[in-house]
mmCIF file of C-alpha atoms and ligand atoms in Angstrom:
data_model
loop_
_atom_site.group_PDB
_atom_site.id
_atom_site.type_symbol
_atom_site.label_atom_id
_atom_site.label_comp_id
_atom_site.label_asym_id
_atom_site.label_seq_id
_atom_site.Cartn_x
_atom_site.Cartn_y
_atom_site.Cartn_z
ATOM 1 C CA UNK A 120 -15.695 -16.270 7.306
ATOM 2 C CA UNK A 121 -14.062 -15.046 3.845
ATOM 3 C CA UNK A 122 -12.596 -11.922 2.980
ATOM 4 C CA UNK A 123 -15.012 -10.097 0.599
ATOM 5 C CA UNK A 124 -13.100 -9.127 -2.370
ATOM 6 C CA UNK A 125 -14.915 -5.427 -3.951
ATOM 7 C CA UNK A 126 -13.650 -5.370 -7.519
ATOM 8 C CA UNK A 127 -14.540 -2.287 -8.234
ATOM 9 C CA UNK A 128 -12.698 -0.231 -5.899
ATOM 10 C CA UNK A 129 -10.354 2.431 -6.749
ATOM 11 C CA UNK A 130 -7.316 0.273 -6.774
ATOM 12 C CA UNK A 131 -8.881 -2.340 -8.790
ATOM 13 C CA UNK A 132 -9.559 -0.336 -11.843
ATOM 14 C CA UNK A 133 -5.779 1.130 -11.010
ATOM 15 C CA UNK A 134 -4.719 -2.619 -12.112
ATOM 16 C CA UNK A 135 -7.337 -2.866 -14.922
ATOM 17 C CA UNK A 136 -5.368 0.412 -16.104
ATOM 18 C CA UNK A 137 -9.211 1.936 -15.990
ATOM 19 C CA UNK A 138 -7.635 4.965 -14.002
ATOM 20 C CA UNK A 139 -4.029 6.298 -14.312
ATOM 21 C CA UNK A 140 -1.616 6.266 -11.915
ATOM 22 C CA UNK A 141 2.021 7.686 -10.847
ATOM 23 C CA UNK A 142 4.146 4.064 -10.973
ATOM 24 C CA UNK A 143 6.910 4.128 -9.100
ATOM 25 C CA UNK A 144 7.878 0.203 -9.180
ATOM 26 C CA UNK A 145 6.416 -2.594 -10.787
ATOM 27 C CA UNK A 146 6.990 -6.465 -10.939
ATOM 28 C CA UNK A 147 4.837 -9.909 -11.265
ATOM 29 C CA UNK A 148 3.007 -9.556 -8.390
ATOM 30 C CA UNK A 149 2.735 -6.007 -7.042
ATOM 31 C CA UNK A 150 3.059 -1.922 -7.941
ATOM 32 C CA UNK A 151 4.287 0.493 -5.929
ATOM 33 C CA UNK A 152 2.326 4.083 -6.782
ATOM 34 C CA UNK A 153 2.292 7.781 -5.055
ATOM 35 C CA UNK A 154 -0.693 8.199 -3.265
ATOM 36 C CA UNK A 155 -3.009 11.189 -4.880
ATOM 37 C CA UNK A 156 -3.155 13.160 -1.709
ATOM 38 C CA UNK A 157 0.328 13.286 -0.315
ATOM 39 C CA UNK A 158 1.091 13.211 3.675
ATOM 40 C CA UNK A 159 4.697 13.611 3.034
ATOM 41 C CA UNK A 160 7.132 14.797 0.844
ATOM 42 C CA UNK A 161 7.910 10.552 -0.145
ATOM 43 C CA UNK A 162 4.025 8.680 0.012
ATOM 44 C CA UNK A 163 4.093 5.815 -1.561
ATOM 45 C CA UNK A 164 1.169 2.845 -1.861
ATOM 46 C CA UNK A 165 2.629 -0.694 -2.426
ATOM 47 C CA UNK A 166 -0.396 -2.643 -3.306
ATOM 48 C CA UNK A 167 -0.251 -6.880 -4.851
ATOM 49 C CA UNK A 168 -2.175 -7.706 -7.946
ATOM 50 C CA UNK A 169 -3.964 -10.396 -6.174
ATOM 51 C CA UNK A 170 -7.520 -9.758 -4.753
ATOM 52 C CA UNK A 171 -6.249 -9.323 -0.949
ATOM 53 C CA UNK A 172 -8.612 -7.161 1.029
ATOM 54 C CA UNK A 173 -6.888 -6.450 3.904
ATOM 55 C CA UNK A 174 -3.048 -7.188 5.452
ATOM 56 C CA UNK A 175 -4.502 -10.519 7.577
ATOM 57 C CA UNK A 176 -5.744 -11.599 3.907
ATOM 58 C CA UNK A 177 -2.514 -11.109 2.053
ATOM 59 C CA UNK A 178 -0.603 -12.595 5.079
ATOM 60 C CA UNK A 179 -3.174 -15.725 5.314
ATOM 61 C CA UNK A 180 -3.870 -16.294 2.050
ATOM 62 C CA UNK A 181 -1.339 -15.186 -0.685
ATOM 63 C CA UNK A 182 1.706 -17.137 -1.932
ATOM 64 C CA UNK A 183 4.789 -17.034 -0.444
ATOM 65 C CA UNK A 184 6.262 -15.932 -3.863
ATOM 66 C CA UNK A 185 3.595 -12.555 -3.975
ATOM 67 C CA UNK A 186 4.898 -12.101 -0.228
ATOM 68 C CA UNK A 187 8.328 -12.056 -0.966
ATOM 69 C CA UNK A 188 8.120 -10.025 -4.073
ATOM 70 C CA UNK A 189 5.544 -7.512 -2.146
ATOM 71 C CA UNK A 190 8.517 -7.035 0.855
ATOM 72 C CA UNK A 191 11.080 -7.003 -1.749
ATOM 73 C CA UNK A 192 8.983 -4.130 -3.759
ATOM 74 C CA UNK A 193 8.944 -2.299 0.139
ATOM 75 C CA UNK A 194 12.820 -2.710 0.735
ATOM 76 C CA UNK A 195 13.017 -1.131 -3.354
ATOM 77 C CA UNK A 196 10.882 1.742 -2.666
ATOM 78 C CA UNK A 197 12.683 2.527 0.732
ATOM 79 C CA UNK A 198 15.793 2.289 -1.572
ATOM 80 C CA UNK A 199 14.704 4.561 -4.011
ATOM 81 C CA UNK A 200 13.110 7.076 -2.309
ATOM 82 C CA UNK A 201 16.270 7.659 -0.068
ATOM 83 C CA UNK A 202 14.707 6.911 2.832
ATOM 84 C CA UNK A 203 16.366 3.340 3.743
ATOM 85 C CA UNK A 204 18.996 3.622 6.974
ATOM 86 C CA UNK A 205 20.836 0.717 5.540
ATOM 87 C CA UNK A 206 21.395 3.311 2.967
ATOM 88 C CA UNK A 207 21.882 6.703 4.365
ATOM 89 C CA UNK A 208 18.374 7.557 4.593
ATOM 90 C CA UNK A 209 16.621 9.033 7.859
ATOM 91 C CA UNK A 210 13.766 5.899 7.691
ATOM 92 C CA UNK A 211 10.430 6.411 7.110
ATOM 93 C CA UNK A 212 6.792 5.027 8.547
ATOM 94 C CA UNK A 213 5.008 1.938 7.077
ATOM 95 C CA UNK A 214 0.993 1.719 7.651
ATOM 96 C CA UNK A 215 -1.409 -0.813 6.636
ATOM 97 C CA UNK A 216 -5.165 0.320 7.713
ATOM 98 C CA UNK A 217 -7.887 -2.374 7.945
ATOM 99 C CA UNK A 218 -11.361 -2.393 7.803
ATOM 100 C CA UNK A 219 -13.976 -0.074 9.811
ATOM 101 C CA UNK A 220 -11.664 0.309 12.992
ATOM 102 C CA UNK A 221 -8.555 0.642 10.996
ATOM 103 C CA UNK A 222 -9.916 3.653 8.902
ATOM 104 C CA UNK A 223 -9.848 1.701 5.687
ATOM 105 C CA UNK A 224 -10.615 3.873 2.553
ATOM 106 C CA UNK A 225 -9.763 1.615 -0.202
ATOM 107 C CA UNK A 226 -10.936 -1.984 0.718
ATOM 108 C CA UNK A 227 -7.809 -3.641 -1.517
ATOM 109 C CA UNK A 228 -4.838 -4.310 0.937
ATOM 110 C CA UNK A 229 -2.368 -1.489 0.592
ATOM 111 C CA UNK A 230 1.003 -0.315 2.219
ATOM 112 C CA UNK A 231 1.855 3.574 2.985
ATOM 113 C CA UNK A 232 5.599 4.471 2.788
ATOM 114 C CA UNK A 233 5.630 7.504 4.348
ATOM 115 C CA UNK A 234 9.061 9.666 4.510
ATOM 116 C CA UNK A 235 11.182 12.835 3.497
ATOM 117 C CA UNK A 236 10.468 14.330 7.098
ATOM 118 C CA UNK A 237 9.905 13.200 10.767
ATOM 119 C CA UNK A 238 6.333 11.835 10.518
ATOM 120 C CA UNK A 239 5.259 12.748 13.798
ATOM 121 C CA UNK A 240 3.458 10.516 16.753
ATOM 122 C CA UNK A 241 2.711 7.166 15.979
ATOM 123 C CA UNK A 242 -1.193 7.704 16.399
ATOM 124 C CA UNK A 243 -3.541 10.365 17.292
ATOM 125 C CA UNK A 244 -6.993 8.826 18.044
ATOM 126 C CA UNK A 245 -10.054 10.872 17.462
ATOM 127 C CA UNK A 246 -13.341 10.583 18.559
HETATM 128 P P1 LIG B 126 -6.574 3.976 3.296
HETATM 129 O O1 LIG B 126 -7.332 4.972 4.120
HETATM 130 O O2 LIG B 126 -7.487 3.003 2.609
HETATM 131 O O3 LIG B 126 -5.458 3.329 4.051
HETATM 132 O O4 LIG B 126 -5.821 4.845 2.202
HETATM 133 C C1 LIG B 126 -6.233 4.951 0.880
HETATM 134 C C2 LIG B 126 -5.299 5.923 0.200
HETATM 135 O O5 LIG B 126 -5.539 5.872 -1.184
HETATM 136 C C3 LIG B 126 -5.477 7.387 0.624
HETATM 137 O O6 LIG B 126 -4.251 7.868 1.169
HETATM 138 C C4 LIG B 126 -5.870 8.103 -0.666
HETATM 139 O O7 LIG B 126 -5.291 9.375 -0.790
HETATM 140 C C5 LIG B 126 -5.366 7.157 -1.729
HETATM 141 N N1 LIG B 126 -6.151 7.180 -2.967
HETATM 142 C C6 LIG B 126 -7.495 7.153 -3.080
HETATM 143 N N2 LIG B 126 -7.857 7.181 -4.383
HETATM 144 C C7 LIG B 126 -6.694 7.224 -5.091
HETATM 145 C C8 LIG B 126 -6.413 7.251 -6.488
HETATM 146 O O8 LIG B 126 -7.300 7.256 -7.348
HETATM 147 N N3 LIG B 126 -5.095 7.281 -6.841
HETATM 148 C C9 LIG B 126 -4.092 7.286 -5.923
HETATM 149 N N4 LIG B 126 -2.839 7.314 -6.370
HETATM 150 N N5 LIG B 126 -4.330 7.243 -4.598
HETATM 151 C C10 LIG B 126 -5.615 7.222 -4.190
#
């Protein structure tokens, strides 16, 4: 069965440049963007240009060129935002959420950088 590729959500018409956004990196294949409602003092969204709904679709089905320059875009956000320990930084937490049981808002495959403070537990399920 296929990924089913929405193109109207949000971060679709972020692309189409239908709706603004905060750009914090850009190349060929992906931007890098601060999330609208901020979990920490660094949240950044790293999303590809391609039509990838979820991570499994991006790792299945995009070119190993938008892979690379989508990890690449990670390591120069980390960079940036002072949050890489290969640089001095104090790390940071990297979350991909996928369909219903992964919480999904935004059905385009995204990546949270989330830093500038200790993030806290590594999940709290609710019910
Ligand atoms: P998800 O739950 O899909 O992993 O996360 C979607 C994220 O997108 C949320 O953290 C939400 O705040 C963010 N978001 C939703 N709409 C917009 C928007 O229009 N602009 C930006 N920059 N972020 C958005």
């Amino acid at each position: 069965m296929a990924y089913d590729y929405d193109d109207s959500n949000i971060f679709a018409r972020i692309l189409r440049g239908e709706i603004p956004n905060n750009t914090v990196a850009e190349t060929e294949h992906t931007l890098a963007f601060r999330d609208i409602r901020p979990l920490a003092p660094s949240h950044v969204l790293v999303i590809p240009k391609g039509k990838y709904v979820t991570m499994d679709d991006f790792a299945e089905n995009a070119s190993a060129e938008e892979i690379v320059d989508f990890m690449r875009t990670v390591a120069k956000i980390t960079r940036d935002e002072g949050l890489s320990t290969g640089e001095g930084g104090n790390g940071f937490r990297a979350i991909s959420n996928a369909g219903n049981d992964g919480v999904q808002e935004v059905p385009h495959f995204h990546l949270h950088i989330l830093g500038g403070r200790v993030i806290g537990p590594m999940i709290q399920l609710r019910d």
